[in-house]
XYZ file of C-alpha atoms in Angstrom:
627
model
C -215.862 -57.606 114.632
C -216.966 -61.260 115.275
C -214.432 -63.679 115.458
C -213.839 -65.323 112.163
C -212.740 -68.777 114.001
C -216.181 -68.769 115.397
C -218.158 -67.920 112.190
C -216.261 -70.414 110.028
C -216.480 -73.105 112.653
C -220.378 -72.584 112.843
C -220.371 -72.176 109.533
C -218.769 -75.868 108.518
C -220.618 -77.483 111.553
C -224.017 -76.280 110.125
C -223.379 -77.361 106.727
C -222.102 -80.724 107.861
C -225.085 -81.404 110.174
C -227.648 -80.570 107.095
C -225.530 -83.073 104.862
C -225.867 -85.994 107.569
C -228.509 -86.781 110.028
C -226.236 -89.303 111.841
C -223.832 -86.650 112.304
C -225.984 -84.059 113.836
C -226.838 -86.595 116.600
C -223.007 -86.743 117.421
C -220.919 -84.405 119.230
C -221.797 -81.932 121.851
C -220.531 -81.138 125.161
C -220.443 -84.962 126.018
C -217.266 -85.260 124.004
C -215.352 -82.288 125.698
C -213.626 -84.503 128.614
C -212.415 -86.963 126.158
C -210.868 -84.461 123.752
C -209.476 -81.896 126.746
C -208.087 -84.997 128.601
C -206.303 -86.004 125.747
C -204.670 -82.833 124.961
C -203.806 -81.927 128.537
C -202.106 -85.173 129.325
C -200.319 -85.196 125.860
C -198.679 -81.989 127.013
C -197.920 -82.764 130.557
C -196.317 -86.412 129.093
C -193.991 -84.556 126.275
C -193.287 -81.373 127.736
C -192.396 -82.623 131.071
C -189.559 -84.729 129.639
C -188.092 -81.735 127.703
C -186.388 -79.561 130.563
C -184.088 -82.326 132.192
C -183.271 -83.711 128.748
C -179.964 -82.154 128.646
C -179.161 -83.578 131.880
C -180.197 -87.008 130.578
C -178.122 -86.653 127.598
C -175.230 -85.561 129.403
C -175.109 -88.014 132.427
C -176.975 -90.974 130.945
C -175.314 -90.820 127.200
C -172.163 -89.124 127.955
C -172.963 -86.368 125.280
C -171.245 -82.999 125.260
C -173.329 -80.043 125.856
C -173.022 -78.826 122.482
C -174.036 -82.124 120.925
C -176.927 -82.338 123.605
C -178.229 -78.908 122.573
C -178.193 -79.853 119.125
C -180.154 -83.006 119.647
C -182.660 -80.797 121.534
C -182.775 -77.834 118.876
C -183.541 -80.826 116.046
C -186.048 -82.462 118.214
C -188.224 -78.927 118.752
C -187.584 -78.007 115.095
C -189.135 -81.189 114.034
C -192.086 -81.093 116.165
C -192.856 -77.545 115.083
C -192.546 -78.409 111.283
C -194.534 -81.519 112.062
C -197.333 -79.353 113.758
C -197.673 -77.606 110.104
C -197.734 -80.952 108.422
C -200.221 -82.752 111.071
C -202.596 -79.780 110.773
C -202.394 -79.716 106.506
C -202.890 -83.811 106.665
C -205.944 -83.305 108.822
C -207.588 -80.638 107.051
C -206.759 -81.631 103.195
C -207.020 -85.638 103.328
C -207.539 -87.712 106.354
C -209.843 -85.653 108.722
C -209.113 -84.709 112.579
C -209.808 -87.888 114.166
C -207.418 -90.245 112.517
C -204.677 -87.717 112.626
C -205.237 -87.281 116.387
C -205.687 -90.820 117.039
C -202.071 -91.527 114.983
C -200.635 -88.739 116.973
C -201.718 -90.119 120.569
C -200.105 -93.457 119.795
C -197.341 -92.292 117.991
C -196.579 -90.207 121.486
C -197.283 -93.287 123.782
C -194.950 -95.723 121.673
C -192.117 -92.853 121.686
C -192.608 -92.161 125.467
C -192.558 -95.946 126.131
C -189.338 -96.445 124.211
C -187.657 -93.482 125.963
C -188.648 -95.158 129.244
C -187.173 -98.140 128.142
C -183.678 -96.432 127.692
C -183.828 -95.791 131.227
C -184.974 -98.969 132.361
C -182.606 -101.241 130.168
C -179.118 -100.487 130.634
C -177.989 -102.094 127.143
C -179.780 -99.238 125.547
C -177.741 -96.976 126.969
C -173.886 -96.525 126.990
C -172.138 -97.513 130.435
C -171.244 -94.869 132.638
C -168.453 -94.851 135.480
C -170.697 -93.186 138.347
C -167.531 -92.407 140.397
C -165.747 -90.857 137.480
C -168.729 -89.503 135.825
C -167.786 -90.601 132.789
C -169.717 -92.491 130.067
C -168.407 -94.601 127.199
C -169.276 -93.240 123.754
C -173.154 -94.431 122.653
C -173.083 -97.144 120.021
C -174.981 -96.288 116.469
C -177.818 -98.773 117.802
C -178.241 -96.911 121.096
C -178.268 -93.568 119.150
C -180.702 -94.723 116.767
C -183.046 -96.069 119.466
C -182.989 -92.652 121.304
C -183.628 -90.552 118.002
C -186.618 -92.987 117.054
C -188.337 -92.540 120.586
C -187.706 -88.437 120.042
C -188.905 -88.586 116.560
C -192.127 -90.464 117.536
C -192.837 -88.180 120.397
C -192.388 -85.268 117.675
C -194.644 -87.040 115.195
C -197.235 -87.218 118.227
C -197.167 -83.713 119.026
C -197.205 -82.729 115.519
C -200.683 -84.641 114.925
C -202.591 -83.961 118.429
C -201.625 -80.326 118.993
C -202.951 -78.660 115.632
C -205.953 -80.671 115.504
C -207.218 -80.980 119.121
C -209.125 -77.585 119.677
C -210.601 -77.237 116.192
C -211.708 -81.297 116.448
C -213.542 -80.053 120.112
C -215.322 -76.724 118.170
C -216.427 -79.401 115.741
C -218.286 -81.170 118.193
C -220.070 -78.181 119.315
C -220.575 -76.734 115.787
C -222.211 -79.861 114.355
C -225.557 -78.939 116.098
C -227.873 -76.488 115.459
C -227.491 -74.823 119.154
C -223.993 -74.098 117.904
C -225.457 -70.544 116.974
C -225.053 -69.985 120.904
C -221.268 -68.428 120.376
C -221.378 -68.508 124.306
C -220.969 -72.324 124.267
C -218.098 -72.036 122.197
C -216.639 -69.099 123.800
C -216.966 -71.039 126.992
C -214.963 -74.262 125.433
C -212.138 -71.945 124.556
C -211.798 -70.556 127.844
C -212.060 -73.921 129.200
C -209.673 -75.586 126.898
C -206.931 -72.791 127.461
C -207.189 -73.003 130.971
C -206.742 -76.461 131.169
C -203.770 -76.325 128.711
C -202.089 -73.789 131.117
C -202.650 -76.031 134.283
C -201.199 -79.056 132.328
C -198.085 -76.814 131.296
C -197.497 -75.676 134.905
C -197.862 -79.298 135.943
C -195.339 -80.537 133.155
C -192.549 -77.826 134.132
C -193.084 -78.693 137.753
C -194.414 -81.848 139.145
C -192.883 -83.975 136.458
C -189.501 -82.318 136.635
C -189.498 -82.800 140.293
C -190.427 -86.680 139.917
C -187.454 -86.990 137.450
C -184.930 -84.971 139.719
C -185.790 -86.712 143.339
C -187.046 -90.195 142.350
C -184.921 -90.877 138.905
C -185.146 -91.388 135.396
C -186.984 -94.661 135.617
C -190.021 -93.132 137.603
C -189.378 -89.779 136.010
C -190.036 -91.116 132.537
C -192.599 -93.995 133.834
C -195.003 -91.379 134.744
C -195.331 -89.627 131.371
C -195.635 -93.074 129.707
C -198.838 -94.033 132.201
C -200.135 -90.551 131.248
C -200.026 -90.921 127.568
C -201.620 -94.171 127.610
C -204.547 -92.883 129.775
C -204.756 -89.795 127.042
C -204.712 -92.349 124.174
C -207.357 -94.684 125.619
C -209.453 -92.245 126.621
C -209.551 -90.226 123.306
C -210.215 -93.715 121.408
C -213.282 -94.674 124.153
C -215.010 -91.435 123.159
C -215.122 -92.374 119.251
C -218.829 -93.500 118.880
C -219.575 -90.069 120.476
C -217.400 -87.643 117.864
C -218.791 -85.874 115.123
C -216.127 -86.382 112.777
C -215.972 -83.451 109.785
C -214.540 -84.547 106.252
C -211.367 -82.815 105.373
C -211.819 -79.867 103.121
C -208.917 -77.368 101.160
C -205.587 -76.137 102.040
C -204.410 -72.850 101.966
C -200.869 -74.172 101.813
C -201.690 -76.415 98.690
C -202.952 -73.274 97.058
C -199.690 -71.514 97.506
C -197.763 -74.046 96.249
C -200.296 -74.392 93.371
C -199.640 -70.545 92.468
C -195.757 -71.365 92.605
C -196.448 -74.197 89.833
C -198.957 -72.452 87.680
C -196.339 -69.447 87.583
C -193.477 -71.691 86.571
C -195.702 -73.332 83.921
C -196.263 -69.926 82.341
C -193.386 -68.293 82.865
C -192.949 -68.024 78.993
C -195.961 -65.993 78.675
C -196.228 -62.405 78.305
C -198.539 -60.299 81.132
C -201.391 -58.666 79.483
C -202.581 -55.550 79.960
C -204.523 -55.130 83.251
C -207.965 -56.117 81.603
C -209.807 -58.155 84.011
C -210.847 -60.324 81.196
C -207.265 -61.741 80.823
C -207.416 -62.912 84.582
C -209.252 -65.605 86.211
C -211.341 -64.272 89.113
C -212.752 -65.610 92.077
C -216.427 -66.123 92.374
C -217.817 -63.242 94.463
C -214.682 -61.435 94.630
C -213.649 -58.002 94.313
C -210.243 -58.680 93.128
C -210.554 -58.489 89.298
C -206.866 -57.931 88.512
C -203.604 -58.781 90.334
C -201.472 -55.982 91.762
C -198.033 -54.416 90.195
C -195.942 -56.108 92.877
C -194.366 -59.553 92.538
C -195.445 -59.571 88.747
C -193.855 -62.807 88.133
C -196.675 -64.635 89.873
C -199.272 -62.628 88.238
C -198.613 -65.353 85.383
C -200.419 -67.912 87.463
C -203.885 -66.185 87.017
C -203.725 -65.552 83.165
C -206.575 -67.533 81.480
C -205.009 -69.826 78.627
C -208.083 -71.648 77.710
C -211.300 -70.546 78.958
C -213.314 -73.306 77.805
C -211.000 -76.092 79.828
C -209.737 -74.230 82.372
C -213.424 -73.431 84.198
C -216.176 -75.313 85.327
C -219.977 -74.468 84.368
C -220.143 -72.739 87.665
C -217.134 -70.451 87.017
C -214.767 -72.295 89.210
C -211.217 -73.710 88.236
C -211.531 -77.083 86.842
C -207.672 -77.867 87.155
C -205.910 -75.627 90.026
C -202.470 -77.224 89.238
C -203.140 -75.488 85.701
C -205.035 -72.437 86.405
C -205.188 -70.324 89.670
C -207.423 -67.148 90.366
C -206.270 -63.607 91.101
C -207.059 -64.191 95.045
C -204.666 -66.873 95.194
C -202.091 -65.013 93.672
C -202.833 -61.884 95.852
C -203.030 -64.302 99.047
C -199.587 -65.735 98.397
C -198.146 -61.847 97.800
C -199.309 -60.846 101.136
C -197.655 -63.804 102.703
C -194.242 -62.889 101.025
C -194.775 -59.181 102.037
C -194.613 -60.056 106.001
C -191.444 -62.129 105.865
C -189.006 -59.509 106.378
C -191.007 -58.716 109.617
C -191.387 -62.185 110.104
C -187.435 -62.803 110.199
C -187.195 -60.313 113.228
C -189.001 -62.647 115.668
C -186.672 -65.728 114.957
C -184.033 -64.482 117.138
C -186.411 -63.627 120.000
C -187.707 -67.646 120.085
C -183.979 -68.798 119.983
C -184.302 -70.597 123.522
C -181.426 -70.964 126.054
C -183.372 -73.311 128.573
C -180.904 -75.914 128.158
C -177.922 -73.640 129.189
C -180.036 -72.377 131.976
C -180.556 -76.013 133.323
C -177.018 -76.554 133.533
C -176.614 -73.351 135.451
C -179.135 -74.018 137.834
C -178.005 -77.544 138.442
C -174.712 -76.134 139.951
C -176.459 -73.786 142.267
C -178.313 -73.441 145.513
C -181.455 -74.253 144.786
C -183.103 -74.592 148.175
C -186.227 -72.206 148.563
C -187.125 -73.049 152.022
C -186.142 -75.997 154.181
C -184.761 -79.222 152.543
C -186.867 -78.215 149.394
C -185.206 -77.484 146.212
C -186.485 -76.100 143.237
C -185.888 -78.160 140.150
C -183.271 -77.017 137.655
C -185.652 -77.551 135.042
C -188.412 -75.620 136.480
C -186.691 -72.439 136.431
C -188.224 -71.715 133.254
C -191.718 -71.963 134.570
C -190.993 -68.227 135.928
C -191.192 -67.135 132.376
C -194.695 -68.497 131.769
C -195.974 -66.812 135.136
C -194.400 -63.704 134.028
C -196.555 -64.082 130.878
C -199.559 -64.591 132.985
C -199.017 -61.598 134.849
C -198.218 -58.943 132.058
C -200.758 -59.568 129.797
C -203.809 -58.757 131.987
C -201.640 -56.044 133.685
C -200.962 -54.489 130.199
C -204.723 -54.935 129.437
C -206.458 -53.592 132.341
C -203.780 -50.888 133.375
C -201.465 -49.884 131.076
C -203.971 -49.834 127.893
C -206.322 -47.231 129.371
C -203.496 -44.927 130.354
C -201.640 -45.202 127.136
C -204.855 -44.885 124.851
C -205.047 -41.276 126.351
C -201.352 -40.545 124.739
C -201.378 -42.695 121.477
C -205.002 -42.575 120.448
C -205.276 -45.969 120.121
C -207.665 -48.056 122.096
C -205.015 -50.905 121.943
C -202.255 -48.810 123.490
C -198.963 -49.655 121.851
C -199.090 -50.076 118.222
C -198.436 -53.853 116.837
C -194.910 -52.499 115.625
C -194.233 -50.750 118.893
C -195.171 -53.973 120.846
C -192.636 -56.066 118.399
C -189.797 -53.452 119.378
C -190.553 -53.528 122.861
C -190.190 -57.218 122.835
C -186.841 -57.326 121.312
C -185.632 -54.526 123.651
C -186.594 -57.142 126.591
C -184.947 -59.858 124.872
C -181.474 -58.070 124.872
C -181.828 -56.872 128.381
C -182.290 -60.852 129.275
C -179.408 -62.084 127.118
C -177.387 -59.279 128.911
C -178.536 -60.348 132.278
C -177.890 -63.888 131.330
C -174.197 -62.996 130.814
C -173.622 -60.922 133.956
C -174.890 -63.646 136.028
C -173.330 -66.601 134.450
C -169.938 -64.350 134.974
C -170.830 -64.089 138.616
C -171.664 -68.105 138.922
C -168.351 -69.015 136.856
C -166.184 -66.754 139.241
C -167.809 -68.342 142.385
C -167.301 -71.608 141.206
C -163.825 -70.774 140.454
C -162.826 -69.390 143.491
C -164.415 -72.279 145.801
C -162.230 -74.934 143.327
C -164.733 -76.149 141.393
C -163.202 -75.407 138.139
C -162.784 -79.367 137.445
C -166.122 -79.930 139.082
C -168.852 -79.045 136.669
C -171.480 -80.786 138.621
C -170.342 -79.112 142.199
C -173.022 -77.157 143.845
C -171.620 -73.547 144.560
C -172.239 -71.233 147.150
C -174.816 -68.962 145.106
C -178.357 -68.966 145.155
C -180.193 -70.122 142.146
C -182.395 -67.382 142.472
C -180.081 -65.018 140.706
C -181.580 -66.579 137.512
C -185.117 -65.203 138.067
C -184.580 -61.727 136.670
C -183.541 -63.138 133.111
C -186.636 -65.436 132.961
C -188.838 -62.219 134.250
C -187.255 -60.239 131.118
C -187.929 -62.689 128.682
C -191.746 -63.149 129.819
C -192.060 -59.825 129.236
C -190.620 -59.948 125.683
C -193.257 -62.970 124.968
C -196.004 -60.844 126.270
C -195.079 -57.991 123.702
C -193.405 -59.573 120.923
C -195.190 -62.649 119.603
C -198.631 -60.704 120.175
C -197.636 -57.644 118.209
C -195.861 -59.799 115.532
C -199.339 -62.000 114.743
C -201.139 -58.544 114.932
C -198.767 -57.210 112.161
C -199.360 -60.252 110.082
C -203.366 -59.896 110.613
C -202.966 -55.967 109.331
C -201.432 -57.290 105.963
C -203.422 -60.404 105.484
C -206.994 -60.467 103.391
C -209.737 -61.711 106.177
C -209.777 -65.206 104.303
C -206.290 -65.430 105.277
C -206.333 -64.020 108.934
C -205.738 -67.292 110.626
C -202.780 -68.458 108.771
C -200.616 -66.059 110.787
C -200.244 -69.043 113.311
C -198.579 -70.853 110.713
C -196.316 -68.427 110.261
C -195.654 -68.129 113.972
C -195.110 -71.830 114.160
C -192.813 -71.932 111.118
C -190.760 -69.196 113.065
C -190.260 -71.482 116.148
C -188.635 -74.223 113.887
C -186.788 -71.451 112.066
C -185.493 -70.636 115.645
C -184.666 -73.882 116.710
C -182.589 -73.964 113.196
C -180.689 -71.109 114.193
C -179.806 -71.585 117.410
C -178.464 -75.273 116.473
C -176.485 -73.368 113.769
C -175.145 -70.763 116.220
C -173.988 -73.176 119.008
C -171.995 -75.458 116.198
C -170.260 -71.961 114.993
C -169.876 -70.905 118.361
C -168.135 -74.195 119.617
C -165.934 -74.945 116.376
C -164.801 -71.592 116.183
C -163.875 -70.959 120.079
C -162.148 -74.183 120.359
C -159.816 -73.659 117.348
C -156.285 -74.655 118.652
C -157.079 -76.784 121.434
C -158.562 -74.056 123.359
C -161.330 -74.679 125.828
C -164.712 -74.178 123.960
C -166.957 -71.373 125.284
C -169.671 -74.146 125.320
C -167.517 -76.634 126.945
C -168.732 -79.559 128.868
C -167.350 -78.370 131.830
C -169.269 -75.073 132.106
C -166.601 -73.783 134.942
C -163.994 -74.021 132.423
C -166.303 -72.806 129.547
C -167.537 -69.206 128.742
C -171.167 -69.472 128.885
C -170.984 -65.643 129.719
C -169.288 -64.991 126.365
C -171.928 -66.862 124.682
C -174.609 -64.810 126.224
C -172.765 -61.607 125.346
C -172.819 -62.604 121.820
C -176.782 -63.286 121.784
C -176.781 -59.778 122.908
C -174.952 -58.409 120.510
C -176.738 -60.159 117.893
C -180.178 -59.084 119.438
C -178.844 -55.382 119.105
C -178.332 -55.833 115.550
C -181.567 -57.498 115.037
C -183.395 -54.748 116.610
C -181.389 -52.264 114.258
C -182.635 -54.472 111.195
C -186.289 -54.284 113.104
C -185.997 -50.253 113.117
C -184.983 -50.471 109.073
C -188.008 -52.641 108.386
C -190.374 -50.033 110.113
C -189.024 -47.478 107.978
C -189.556 -49.455 104.924
C -192.853 -50.648 105.631
C -194.490 -47.423 106.719
C -197.564 -46.966 108.640
C -199.701 -50.128 109.211
C -202.458 -50.479 106.476
C -205.441 -51.303 108.682
C -204.203 -48.681 111.365
C -203.904 -46.186 108.880
C -207.230 -46.549 107.209
C -209.236 -46.754 110.673
C -207.434 -43.489 111.658
C -208.511 -41.662 108.302
C -212.252 -43.125 108.591
C -212.401 -41.696 112.583
C -214.113 -45.151 113.560
C -213.986 -46.574 116.803
C -212.018 -49.803 116.597
C -214.098 -53.073 116.194
C -213.481 -55.853 118.935
C -210.178 -57.918 117.765
C -210.288 -61.085 118.749
C -206.881 -62.851 118.486
C -208.347 -66.256 117.779
C -209.166 -64.778 114.123
C -205.569 -64.476 113.129
C -203.934 -67.552 114.486
C -203.540 -68.039 118.400
C -206.157 -70.498 117.741
C -205.360 -70.448 114.207
C -205.599 -72.468 111.053
C -204.096 -75.633 109.966
C -202.832 -73.663 107.062
C -206.301 -74.269 105.948
C -208.470 -71.590 103.946
C -212.022 -72.491 105.478
C -211.515 -75.269 108.183
C -209.639 -74.120 111.013
C -207.368 -75.745 113.341
C -205.094 -74.458 115.725
C -201.389 -75.009 114.798
C -199.189 -75.122 118.069
C -198.575 -74.594 120.962
C -199.536 -72.151 121.193
C -200.944 -72.537 124.150
C -202.488 -69.146 124.060
C -205.571 -67.643 123.926
C -205.521 -63.845 123.235
C -208.489 -61.585 122.891
C -208.330 -58.380 122.398
C -211.022 -55.646 122.522
C -211.068 -52.127 122.336
C -209.306 -51.809 125.778
C -206.258 -53.800 124.347
C -205.325 -57.746 125.184
C -206.296 -60.016 127.519
C -204.925 -63.554 128.237
C -206.014 -66.949 129.544
C -203.093 -69.165 128.773
C -199.614 -69.142 127.144
C -198.195 -68.455 123.875
C -194.873 -69.304 122.581
C -193.385 -69.113 126.140
C -194.686 -72.395 127.120
C -192.647 -73.669 124.569
C -189.599 -72.064 125.375
C -190.004 -72.971 129.063
C -190.317 -76.582 127.945
C -187.172 -76.443 126.310
């Protein structure tokens, strides 16, 4: 199977080159350094400030753990939602170059303001260093803080969903774009650079913040983002700038709007003359499921609702059968999609606080930065996926009869089990850490370093890395099996929305636990003094919720039955075709139809062939690691 991402990019690039001779002279490999440098430095800058942000909010703004965690959850959710909006905006209205430019300078402005909060004491509340107590931040000080975080989110939401497709535009705009090896080489180099930038952000930048202070620690990202923005603009004369096209998200909204307008109409018999079909489509009538949506494609006035070429004249008054069925496909996968929300609920902020109180010496006087422990999850992911591809898949295929090893639903389930194991491990380790702190007399000293190695945190991150290697990949493949080929890249839009939903769920859960456990003046489980609180109970609660989520997943497996495409391939007895994860979203679509855009961070290029899955970068692990 050819990658639909490459096919569509080549098709779009070819059409653009034929329509504009000036565009055909632009683009090419000479633009790659500008685009890749822009994306990589933006990631190093914005991701590098996230792991230690909980420490900055607690130590410099005097925020309680729950409030600081909610700020980070909201910030992350905002970034993920804006990734959808940025992709939609670039593909439907503005084009990629303007959106990336806006995002680059928005990130630069946000990082600069954040750096100023560290440089100018008046921009943050005054703190007593000896007592480690801060006054409450004023409304103006909080407004400045939230403004800079919002600008950084806008920047990430504009740059990340558009960057990879903008780079592909530069290669597909030329006639030589038919050489897919060039495009494939670009993807390889792009994701390799993203992987390197993630490692740098979670190690070097975090180390600078911890050892050289916030002024330099936030100043370095500002310099990197300045280089990123300027380098991207300098390449402007060389870029091929493809005009925006149509959005699949808009199509979904149109179906809902038209169905509401036609709600009083009676559904006709299944006569294809009564429904508006797409041109060159085999879909003649809508399916029986979700029949209320079928009213959107009823032909009300054939003369005014269609153009001479057979296309829809006004999509806000008339939809096609294909549009309706695409929305139905999306709605069908939402129950399985919901099982992944819990997987993406990050515990990064709490882990950073734990590591900050433990012995982080690795050798000599070198200390692992508290915010860098989440890098273990990314490293584990990078090891497990090729191990699964090269070693496990050939062995499993002999028993399962599938050239991919485990089925997509099995991979989802395996990931859910490892998430539960990770949360249970976190509860055990935190119990050990808390008991050690109390035994050593540090119950009222939450910043004191106890005589317990921080390497005890490694197992939970290894388990989370294994979970990330199975669950997200299985989920996106599951989406792919239920989506028509024209929608396959929309899977990444669902994945990005899942990240945002996880942040919202995490924030709500933290608030509920804090309020319920502090009733009657008792010490909250999520107390700012983690030695008096009970993070271990919170992790135990997450373990219980994870088990409930797994049972919910098992019920859904029974309800869904066999995966349609797998069942079809088994009955046909055909050898499985090459399967490219870029086709359904890890290079994904910006909620668009023809125009392809990667939707997030993710940060991962997975390519599956008849032997299984292989990766050269990162998926949601890099997102969780940076929080």
